mmCIF file of C-alpha atoms and ligand atoms in Angstrom:
data_model
loop_
_atom_site.group_PDB
_atom_site.id
_atom_site.type_symbol
_atom_site.label_atom_id
_atom_site.label_comp_id
_atom_site.label_asym_id
_atom_site.label_seq_id
_atom_site.Cartn_x
_atom_site.Cartn_y
_atom_site.Cartn_z
ATOM 1 C CA THR Q 270 -7.586 3.724 34.004
ATOM 2 C CA MET Q 271 -4.263 3.342 32.215
ATOM 3 C CA ARG Q 272 -3.550 0.094 34.017
ATOM 4 C CA GLU Q 273 -6.877 -1.453 33.060
ATOM 5 C CA SER Q 274 -6.682 -0.503 29.417
ATOM 6 C CA TYR Q 275 -3.100 -1.734 29.297
ATOM 7 C CA SER Q 276 -4.017 -5.117 30.728
ATOM 8 C CA SER Q 277 -7.060 -5.463 28.491
ATOM 9 C CA GLU Q 278 -4.825 -4.704 25.485
ATOM 10 C CA ASN Q 279 -2.561 -7.475 26.647
ATOM 11 C CA ASP Q 280 -5.526 -9.789 26.968
ATOM 12 C CA SER Q 281 -6.563 -9.062 23.410
ATOM 13 C CA GLY Q 282 -2.965 -9.376 22.219
ATOM 14 C CA PHE Q 283 -1.550 -11.869 19.752
ATOM 15 C CA LYS Q 284 0.631 -14.920 20.144
ATOM 16 C CA CYS Q 285 4.351 -14.081 19.907
ATOM 17 C CA LEU Q 286 6.131 -16.376 17.446
ATOM 18 C CA ASN Q 287 9.686 -15.197 18.157
ATOM 19 C CA PRO Q 288 9.921 -14.356 21.881
ATOM 20 C CA GLN Q 289 13.744 -14.559 21.751
ATOM 21 C CA LEU Q 290 13.953 -11.694 19.238
ATOM 22 C CA ARG Q 291 15.996 -8.690 20.370
ATOM 23 C CA PRO Q 292 14.263 -5.280 20.081
ATOM 24 C CA ILE Q 293 12.492 -4.311 16.862
ATOM 25 C CA VAL Q 294 13.429 -0.845 15.583
ATOM 26 C CA ILE Q 295 10.947 0.896 13.311
ATOM 27 C CA VAL Q 296 12.630 3.664 11.326
ATOM 28 C CA GLY Q 297 9.834 6.182 10.743
ATOM 29 C CA GLY Q 298 7.826 4.578 13.545
ATOM 30 C CA HIS Q 299 5.966 7.834 14.313
ATOM 31 C CA GLY Q 300 4.475 7.834 10.791
ATOM 32 C CA GLN Q 301 1.088 6.457 9.809
ATOM 33 C CA LEU Q 302 2.053 2.938 8.810
ATOM 34 C CA GLY Q 303 4.995 2.760 11.222
ATOM 35 C CA LYS Q 304 2.664 3.457 14.161
ATOM 36 C CA LEU Q 305 0.286 0.697 13.074
ATOM 37 C CA PHE Q 306 3.112 -1.860 12.948
ATOM 38 C CA CYS Q 307 4.544 -0.612 16.275
ATOM 39 C CA ARG Q 308 1.196 -1.327 17.865
ATOM 40 C CA LEU Q 309 0.819 -4.764 16.266
ATOM 41 C CA PHE Q 310 4.312 -5.852 17.338
ATOM 42 C CA GLU Q 311 3.774 -4.518 20.854
ATOM 43 C CA LEU Q 312 0.414 -6.297 21.114
ATOM 44 C CA SER Q 313 2.305 -9.474 20.228
ATOM 45 C CA GLY Q 314 4.801 -9.017 23.055
ATOM 46 C CA TYR Q 315 7.802 -7.725 21.111
ATOM 47 C CA GLN Q 316 9.947 -4.890 22.404
ATOM 48 C CA VAL Q 317 9.654 -2.034 19.909
ATOM 49 C CA LYS Q 318 11.784 1.103 19.542
ATOM 50 C CA THR Q 319 11.319 3.973 17.126
ATOM 51 C CA LEU Q 320 14.011 5.755 15.165
ATOM 52 C CA GLY Q 321 12.475 9.043 14.037
ATOM 53 C CA SER Q 322 13.868 11.768 11.811
ATOM 54 C CA GLN Q 323 15.338 13.623 14.826
ATOM 55 C CA ASP Q 324 17.039 10.538 16.297
ATOM 56 C CA TRP Q 325 19.972 9.914 13.958
ATOM 57 C CA ASP Q 326 22.539 11.306 16.408
ATOM 58 C CA ARG Q 327 21.478 8.439 18.722
ATOM 59 C CA ALA Q 328 21.148 5.875 15.920
ATOM 60 C CA ASP Q 329 24.035 3.611 17.012
ATOM 61 C CA GLU Q 330 22.601 3.400 20.510
ATOM 62 C CA ILE Q 331 19.087 2.609 19.226
ATOM 63 C CA LEU Q 332 20.267 0.086 16.633
ATOM 64 C CA HIS Q 333 23.117 -1.721 18.409
ATOM 65 C CA ASP Q 334 20.996 -4.612 19.790
ATOM 66 C CA ALA Q 335 18.279 -4.658 17.110
ATOM 67 C CA GLY Q 336 16.871 -8.067 16.184
ATOM 68 C CA MET Q 337 14.898 -6.554 13.319
ATOM 69 C CA VAL Q 338 14.836 -3.143 11.652
ATOM 70 C CA VAL Q 339 11.781 -2.054 9.659
ATOM 71 C CA VAL Q 340 12.079 0.984 7.383
ATOM 72 C CA SER Q 341 8.820 2.960 7.018
ATOM 73 C CA VAL Q 342 9.756 6.467 5.851
ATOM 74 C CA PRO Q 343 8.406 8.529 2.900
ATOM 75 C CA ILE Q 344 9.187 6.780 -0.395
ATOM 76 C CA HIS Q 345 11.460 9.487 -1.783
ATOM 77 C CA LEU Q 346 13.706 9.214 1.320
ATOM 78 C CA THR Q 347 13.697 5.419 1.615
ATOM 79 C CA GLU Q 348 16.878 4.522 -0.253
ATOM 80 C CA SER Q 349 18.959 7.246 1.399
ATOM 81 C CA VAL Q 350 17.687 6.164 4.846
ATOM 82 C CA ILE Q 351 18.496 2.501 4.074
ATOM 83 C CA ALA Q 352 22.014 3.559 3.057
ATOM 84 C CA LYS Q 353 22.552 4.757 6.655
ATOM 85 C CA LEU Q 354 21.923 1.257 8.061
ATOM 86 C CA GLY Q 355 25.365 -0.213 7.323
ATOM 87 C CA ASN Q 356 26.165 -0.917 10.969
ATOM 88 C CA LEU Q 357 23.447 -3.378 12.020
ATOM 89 C CA PRO Q 358 24.206 -6.591 13.940
ATOM 90 C CA GLU Q 359 25.050 -9.270 11.360
ATOM 91 C CA ASP Q 360 22.060 -11.494 12.276
ATOM 92 C CA CYS Q 361 19.580 -8.576 12.341
ATOM 93 C CA LEU Q 362 16.626 -8.901 9.940
ATOM 94 C CA LEU Q 363 16.284 -5.832 7.709
ATOM 95 C CA ALA Q 364 12.832 -5.163 6.210
ATOM 96 C CA ASP Q 365 10.918 -2.265 4.672
ATOM 97 C CA LEU Q 366 7.238 -1.420 4.110
ATOM 98 C CA THR Q 367 7.697 0.685 0.965
ATOM 99 C CA SER Q 368 4.999 0.744 -1.731
ATOM 100 C CA VAL Q 369 7.681 0.186 -4.382
ATOM 101 C CA LYS Q 370 9.996 -2.771 -4.066
ATOM 102 C CA SER Q 371 12.942 -3.002 -6.524
ATOM 103 C CA GLY Q 372 14.944 0.046 -5.398
ATOM 104 C CA PRO Q 373 14.538 -0.424 -1.631
ATOM 105 C CA LEU Q 374 15.220 -4.200 -1.790
ATOM 106 C CA GLN Q 375 18.388 -3.619 -3.799
ATOM 107 C CA ALA Q 376 19.480 -0.908 -1.358
ATOM 108 C CA MET Q 377 18.880 -3.201 1.656
ATOM 109 C CA LEU Q 378 20.852 -6.068 0.092
ATOM 110 C CA GLU Q 379 23.730 -3.703 -0.626
ATOM 111 C CA VAL Q 380 23.952 -2.114 2.823
ATOM 112 C CA HIS Q 381 23.376 -5.193 5.024
ATOM 113 C CA LYS Q 382 25.014 -8.646 4.930
ATOM 114 C CA GLY Q 383 22.352 -10.404 7.040
ATOM 115 C CA PRO Q 384 18.753 -11.468 6.349
ATOM 116 C CA VAL Q 385 16.630 -9.114 4.225
ATOM 117 C CA VAL Q 386 12.964 -9.109 3.192
ATOM 118 C CA GLY Q 387 10.913 -6.548 1.266
ATOM 119 C CA LEU Q 388 7.315 -6.041 2.409
ATOM 120 C CA HIS Q 389 4.385 -4.163 0.919
ATOM 121 C CA PRO Q 390 1.277 -4.065 3.082
ATOM 122 C CA MET Q 391 -1.589 -3.612 0.598
ATOM 123 C CA PHE Q 392 -3.509 -1.385 2.995
ATOM 124 C CA GLY Q 393 -3.339 2.002 4.616
ATOM 125 C CA PRO Q 394 -3.303 2.995 8.268
ATOM 126 C CA ASP Q 395 -7.112 3.326 8.434
ATOM 127 C CA ILE Q 396 -7.938 -0.379 8.676
ATOM 128 C CA PRO Q 397 -9.490 -1.745 11.898
ATOM 129 C CA SER Q 398 -7.556 -5.028 11.732
ATOM 130 C CA LEU Q 399 -5.406 -7.059 9.372
ATOM 131 C CA ALA Q 400 -8.160 -9.615 8.781
ATOM 132 C CA LYS Q 401 -8.455 -10.302 5.023
ATOM 133 C CA GLN Q 402 -5.701 -7.777 4.222
ATOM 134 C CA VAL Q 403 -2.832 -8.755 1.939
ATOM 135 C CA VAL Q 404 0.867 -8.400 2.711
ATOM 136 C CA VAL Q 405 3.049 -8.785 -0.366
ATOM 137 C CA TYR Q 406 6.632 -9.889 0.256
ATOM 138 C CA CYS Q 407 9.781 -10.141 -1.852
ATOM 139 C CA ASP Q 408 12.496 -12.551 -0.748
ATOM 140 C CA GLY Q 409 15.813 -10.836 -0.169
ATOM 141 C CA ARG Q 410 18.322 -13.012 1.704
ATOM 142 C CA ASN Q 411 18.145 -15.971 4.172
ATOM 143 C CA PRO Q 412 14.377 -16.599 3.953
ATOM 144 C CA GLU Q 413 14.604 -19.272 6.687
ATOM 145 C CA SER Q 414 15.358 -16.527 9.221
ATOM 146 C CA TYR Q 415 12.146 -14.562 8.604
ATOM 147 C CA GLN Q 416 9.511 -17.294 8.254
ATOM 148 C CA TRP Q 417 8.430 -16.433 11.811
ATOM 149 C CA LEU Q 418 7.639 -12.880 10.647
ATOM 150 C CA LEU Q 419 5.500 -14.086 7.748
ATOM 151 C CA GLU Q 420 3.662 -16.420 10.132
ATOM 152 C CA GLN Q 421 3.246 -13.540 12.602
ATOM 153 C CA PHE Q 422 1.456 -11.543 9.867
ATOM 154 C CA GLN Q 423 -0.848 -14.522 9.354
ATOM 155 C CA ILE Q 424 -1.585 -14.609 13.078
ATOM 156 C CA TRP Q 425 -2.632 -10.960 12.751
ATOM 157 C CA GLY Q 426 -5.098 -12.132 10.089
ATOM 158 C CA ALA Q 427 -3.250 -11.158 6.916
ATOM 159 C CA THR Q 428 -2.859 -13.188 3.744
ATOM 160 C CA LEU Q 429 0.630 -13.416 2.252
ATOM 161 C CA ASN Q 430 1.537 -13.051 -1.385
ATOM 162 C CA ARG Q 431 5.105 -13.766 -2.554
ATOM 163 C CA ILE Q 432 6.367 -12.095 -5.716
ATOM 164 C CA SER Q 433 9.627 -10.823 -7.242
ATOM 165 C CA ALA Q 434 10.339 -7.127 -6.769
ATOM 166 C CA ILE Q 435 10.291 -6.522 -10.515
ATOM 167 C CA GLU Q 436 6.924 -8.219 -11.060
ATOM 168 C CA HIS Q 437 5.550 -6.360 -8.042
ATOM 169 C CA ASP Q 438 6.584 -3.001 -9.450
ATOM 170 C CA GLN Q 439 5.154 -3.891 -12.885
ATOM 171 C CA GLY Q 440 1.805 -4.791 -11.302
ATOM 172 C CA MET Q 441 1.795 -1.599 -9.230
ATOM 173 C CA THR Q 442 2.188 0.477 -12.400
ATOM 174 C CA LEU Q 443 -1.453 -0.397 -13.153
ATOM 175 C CA ILE Q 444 -2.788 -1.100 -9.666
ATOM 176 C CA GLN Q 445 -1.387 2.044 -8.037
ATOM 177 C CA ALA Q 446 0.257 4.533 -10.400
ATOM 178 C CA LEU Q 447 -2.281 4.639 -13.238
ATOM 179 C CA ARG Q 448 -5.301 4.239 -10.970
ATOM 180 C CA HIS Q 449 -4.246 6.945 -8.503
ATOM 181 C CA PHE Q 450 -3.324 9.206 -11.399
ATOM 182 C CA THR Q 451 -6.696 8.833 -13.123
ATOM 183 C CA SER Q 452 -8.372 9.544 -9.755
ATOM 184 C CA PHE Q 453 -6.150 12.592 -9.363
ATOM 185 C CA VAL Q 454 -7.031 13.923 -12.818
ATOM 186 C CA TYR Q 455 -10.724 13.228 -12.272
ATOM 187 C CA GLY Q 456 -10.487 15.212 -9.037
ATOM 188 C CA VAL Q 457 -8.718 18.081 -10.832
ATOM 189 C CA HIS Q 458 -11.433 17.998 -13.484
ATOM 190 C CA LEU Q 459 -14.246 18.064 -10.917
ATOM 191 C CA ALA Q 460 -12.647 20.944 -9.044
ATOM 192 C CA GLU Q 461 -12.283 22.925 -12.288
ATOM 193 C CA GLU Q 462 -15.831 22.181 -13.426
ATOM 194 C CA ASP Q 463 -16.982 23.001 -9.900
ATOM 195 C CA PRO Q 464 -20.355 21.199 -9.805
ATOM 196 C CA LYS Q 465 -22.353 21.297 -6.563
ATOM 197 C CA LEU Q 466 -21.143 18.104 -4.881
ATOM 198 C CA GLU Q 467 -24.279 17.754 -2.813
ATOM 199 C CA GLN Q 468 -26.469 17.907 -5.875
ATOM 200 C CA LEU Q 469 -24.233 15.422 -7.709
ATOM 201 C CA MET Q 470 -24.565 13.040 -4.811
ATOM 202 C CA SER Q 471 -28.338 13.353 -4.624
ATOM 203 C CA LEU Q 472 -28.564 12.602 -8.363
ATOM 204 C CA SER Q 473 -26.188 9.664 -8.173
ATOM 205 C CA SER Q 474 -26.838 6.004 -8.476
ATOM 206 C CA PRO Q 475 -24.930 3.954 -5.906
ATOM 207 C CA ILE Q 476 -22.254 3.082 -8.478
ATOM 208 C CA TYR Q 477 -21.505 6.748 -9.152
ATOM 209 C CA ARG Q 478 -21.422 7.478 -5.416
ATOM 210 C CA LEU Q 479 -18.860 4.691 -5.105
ATOM 211 C CA GLU Q 480 -16.851 6.281 -7.893
ATOM 212 C CA LEU Q 481 -17.019 9.670 -6.154
ATOM 213 C CA ALA Q 482 -15.922 7.967 -2.937
ATOM 214 C CA MET Q 483 -12.988 6.261 -4.678
ATOM 215 C CA VAL Q 484 -11.831 9.591 -6.108
ATOM 216 C CA GLY Q 485 -12.662 11.766 -3.099
ATOM 217 C CA ARG Q 486 -10.867 9.486 -0.610
ATOM 218 C CA LEU Q 487 -7.576 10.112 -2.416
ATOM 219 C CA PHE Q 488 -7.750 13.799 -1.488
ATOM 220 C CA ALA Q 489 -8.218 13.003 2.216
ATOM 221 C CA GLN Q 490 -4.758 11.409 2.166
ATOM 222 C CA ASP Q 491 -1.134 12.416 1.781
ATOM 223 C CA ALA Q 492 -0.169 14.270 -1.419
ATOM 224 C CA GLN Q 493 3.511 13.397 -0.911
ATOM 225 C CA LEU Q 494 2.757 9.654 -0.660
ATOM 226 C CA TYR Q 495 0.637 9.571 -3.818
ATOM 227 C CA GLY Q 496 2.996 11.835 -5.757
ATOM 228 C CA ASP Q 497 5.844 9.507 -4.776
ATOM 229 C CA ILE Q 498 3.897 6.384 -5.768
ATOM 230 C CA ILE Q 499 2.846 7.753 -9.154
ATOM 231 C CA MET Q 500 6.296 9.147 -10.015
ATOM 232 C CA SER Q 501 8.325 6.300 -8.472
ATOM 233 C CA ALA Q 502 9.338 4.704 -11.782
ATOM 234 C CA PRO Q 503 9.782 5.756 -15.419
ATOM 235 C CA GLN Q 504 7.605 2.763 -16.406
ATOM 236 C CA ASN Q 505 4.699 4.382 -14.519
ATOM 237 C CA ILE Q 506 4.950 7.557 -16.539
ATOM 238 C CA ALA Q 507 5.325 5.597 -19.776
ATOM 239 C CA MET Q 508 2.151 3.628 -18.902
ATOM 240 C CA ILE Q 509 0.245 6.830 -18.088
ATOM 241 C CA LYS Q 510 1.336 8.318 -21.428
ATOM 242 C CA ARG Q 511 0.061 5.242 -23.306
ATOM 243 C CA PHE Q 512 -3.244 5.661 -21.479
ATOM 244 C CA HIS Q 513 -3.342 9.311 -22.496
ATOM 245 C CA GLN Q 514 -2.704 8.350 -26.110
ATOM 246 C CA ARG Q 515 -5.569 5.827 -26.081
ATOM 247 C CA PHE Q 516 -7.819 8.424 -24.485
ATOM 248 C CA GLY Q 517 -7.011 10.718 -27.413
ATOM 249 C CA GLU Q 518 -7.691 7.974 -29.960
ATOM 250 C CA ALA Q 519 -11.041 7.249 -28.335
ATOM 251 C CA ILE Q 520 -11.949 10.931 -28.517
ATOM 252 C CA GLU Q 521 -11.255 10.931 -32.259
ATOM 253 C CA MET Q 522 -13.979 8.289 -32.497
ATOM 254 C CA LEU Q 523 -16.367 10.693 -30.757
ATOM 255 C CA ASP Q 524 -15.442 13.633 -32.960
ATOM 256 C CA ALA Q 525 -16.143 11.446 -35.998
ATOM 257 C CA GLN Q 526 -19.426 10.202 -34.430
ATOM 258 C CA ASP Q 527 -18.093 6.755 -35.361
ATOM 259 C CA LYS Q 528 -20.426 4.398 -33.507
ATOM 260 C CA ASP Q 529 -19.308 1.411 -35.543
ATOM 261 C CA ALA Q 530 -15.722 1.930 -34.396
ATOM 262 C CA PHE Q 531 -17.005 2.358 -30.833
ATOM 263 C CA LYS Q 532 -18.950 -0.908 -31.016
ATOM 264 C CA GLN Q 533 -16.026 -2.733 -32.538
ATOM 265 C CA ALA Q 534 -13.624 -1.544 -29.817
ATOM 266 C CA PHE Q 535 -16.239 -2.353 -27.177
ATOM 267 C CA GLY Q 536 -16.512 -5.910 -28.539
ATOM 268 C CA GLN Q 537 -12.754 -6.361 -28.537
ATOM 269 C CA VAL Q 538 -12.457 -5.305 -24.908
ATOM 270 C CA SER Q 539 -15.415 -7.439 -23.928
ATOM 271 C CA GLY Q 540 -13.718 -10.399 -25.636
ATOM 272 C CA TRP Q 541 -10.497 -9.625 -23.772
ATOM 273 C CA PHE Q 542 -12.286 -9.651 -20.407
ATOM 274 C CA GLY Q 543 -13.991 -12.917 -21.427
ATOM 275 C CA ASP Q 544 -15.711 -14.689 -18.515
ATOM 276 C CA TYR Q 545 -14.330 -12.045 -16.162
ATOM 277 C CA ALA Q 546 -16.797 -9.479 -17.546
ATOM 278 C CA GLU Q 547 -19.764 -11.453 -16.151
ATOM 279 C CA HIS Q 548 -17.800 -12.204 -12.997
ATOM 280 C CA PHE Q 549 -17.120 -8.488 -12.414
ATOM 281 C CA LEU Q 550 -20.754 -7.633 -13.087
ATOM 282 C CA ALA Q 551 -21.831 -10.059 -10.359
ATOM 283 C CA GLU Q 552 -19.077 -8.918 -7.980
ATOM 284 C CA SER Q 553 -19.975 -5.235 -8.397
ATOM 285 C CA GLN Q 554 -23.654 -6.052 -7.775
ATOM 286 C CA GLY Q 555 -22.612 -7.662 -4.481
ATOM 287 C CA LEU Q 556 -20.491 -4.654 -3.510
ATOM 288 C CA LEU Q 557 -23.311 -2.246 -4.369
ATOM 289 C CA ARG Q 558 -25.764 -4.248 -2.283
ATOM 290 C CA GLN Q 559 -23.358 -4.002 0.667
ATOM 291 C CA ALA Q 560 -22.742 -0.276 0.117
ATOM 292 C CA ASN Q 561 -26.475 0.281 -0.124
ATOM 293 C CA ASP Q 562 -27.146 -1.670 3.088
ATOM 294 C CA SER Q 563 -24.541 0.288 5.030
ATOM 295 C CA THR Q 564 -25.713 3.746 3.862
ATOM 296 C CA HIS Q 565 -29.299 2.961 4.915
ATOM 297 C CA ARG Q 566 -28.327 1.514 8.293
HETATM 298 P P1 NAD L 646 4.339 8.992 6.933
HETATM 299 O O1 NAD L 646 4.804 10.242 6.308
HETATM 300 O O2 NAD L 646 3.077 8.978 7.718
HETATM 301 O O3 NAD L 646 5.466 8.414 7.895
HETATM 302 C C1 NAD L 646 6.828 8.486 7.608
HETATM 303 C C2 NAD L 646 7.583 8.748 8.900
HETATM 304 O O4 NAD L 646 8.984 8.759 8.591
HETATM 305 C C3 NAD L 646 7.260 10.117 9.539
HETATM 306 O O5 NAD L 646 7.050 9.926 10.918
HETATM 307 C C4 NAD L 646 8.532 10.919 9.286
HETATM 308 O O6 NAD L 646 8.800 11.878 10.311
HETATM 309 C C5 NAD L 646 9.570 9.824 9.319
HETATM 310 N N1 NAD L 646 10.846 10.190 8.696
HETATM 311 C C6 NAD L 646 11.080 11.067 7.696
HETATM 312 N N2 NAD L 646 12.395 11.120 7.428
HETATM 313 C C7 NAD L 646 12.996 10.268 8.274
HETATM 314 C C8 NAD L 646 14.346 9.906 8.505
HETATM 315 N N3 NAD L 646 15.331 10.423 7.772
HETATM 316 N N4 NAD L 646 14.615 9.009 9.474
HETATM 317 C C9 NAD L 646 13.643 8.476 10.221
HETATM 318 N N5 NAD L 646 12.333 8.789 10.058
HETATM 319 C C10 NAD L 646 12.024 9.671 9.091
HETATM 320 O O7 NAD L 646 4.278 7.912 5.741
HETATM 321 P P2 NAD L 646 3.491 6.519 5.716
HETATM 322 O O8 NAD L 646 2.214 6.713 4.991
HETATM 323 O O9 NAD L 646 3.486 5.906 7.046
HETATM 324 O O10 NAD L 646 4.443 5.708 4.720
HETATM 325 C C11 NAD L 646 5.611 5.083 5.167
HETATM 326 C C12 NAD L 646 5.949 3.958 4.213
HETATM 327 O O11 NAD L 646 4.855 3.054 4.180
HETATM 328 C C13 NAD L 646 6.189 4.407 2.783
HETATM 329 O O12 NAD L 646 7.258 3.656 2.259
HETATM 330 C C14 NAD L 646 4.936 4.016 2.067
HETATM 331 O O13 NAD L 646 5.182 3.674 0.704
HETATM 332 C C15 NAD L 646 4.521 2.785 2.831
HETATM 333 N N6 NAD L 646 3.102 2.497 2.727
HETATM 334 C C16 NAD L 646 2.178 3.433 3.104
HETATM 335 C C17 NAD L 646 0.822 3.151 2.983
HETATM 336 C C18 NAD L 646 -0.229 4.160 3.383
HETATM 337 O O14 NAD L 646 -1.379 4.035 2.956
HETATM 338 N N7 NAD L 646 0.085 5.162 4.207
HETATM 339 C C19 NAD L 646 0.409 1.894 2.479
HETATM 340 C C20 NAD L 646 1.378 0.949 2.127
HETATM 341 C C21 NAD L 646 2.718 1.268 2.252
#
């Protein structure tokens, strides 16, 4: 029954580190990530309200007693939504979950005089729990007033990683923009070449199946989100263009059948990876063993 499942959820809930907090408002709380955080806060005993896209005519009413506001709307709308939050209680904590950090953090600091923190959960909505997941955070204003929140994430099982917004966005140029873009292009290429996927899979070694999975999973997700992430900063596009240029240079090597140049470049990269090359070999062997175990279960 409803009552039983409700009470068992409460039993499996989490310790509440800030029971005095006034209601939490999640802007975009009906979305994928917003829903996940709604649930986590509720399981920890916080009162949670949602401000959805249709609710702005009631915004003052929803926001007037907020103890914390969390912005979780599509990236391309984030800064304009933040700009509408100029009327929060002075002591309200303003936070966001956006995958890019500089623009939103700046916008939050400009619109709100009280405490501010930028958050980037390094996971999607499909995770079973926060155990071993990373939450990146960027200090905004009055860090002493949101230590409870960072500790609450740790109670949920997450690991915290503090970084400046600028360094975060530089890292994400490689970790998100370039990687998602190369997956996207590989997917475009596969679709154009149109091989029989089933046959590809039956011919594949586990490492190629993993690669197919890494590419294929992108296309089970939200085109808007990934388009926004890839195109969120000029530095992303500049990085992707440098990659494209190096791709072209490497192809010249092939056209010239220049195996010496290939070996020389290979050696340089191997030297750059240094001890990490062996480390990654061992790590990928471990991952493949796990993947292999789970597909034969
Ligand atoms: P989503 O599209 O599932 O959810 C966004 C929600 O915002 C929707 O419910 C939408 O109706 C609502 N919305 C749109 N305009 C609004 C407005 N003007 N006012 C209030 N609500 C509005 O997107 P998502 O995947 O949950 O992403 C939300 C944020 O989380 C983004 O900033 C994204 O970068 C970040 N994020 C997402 C993931 C992920 O894997 N999904 C991972 C890390 C971070």
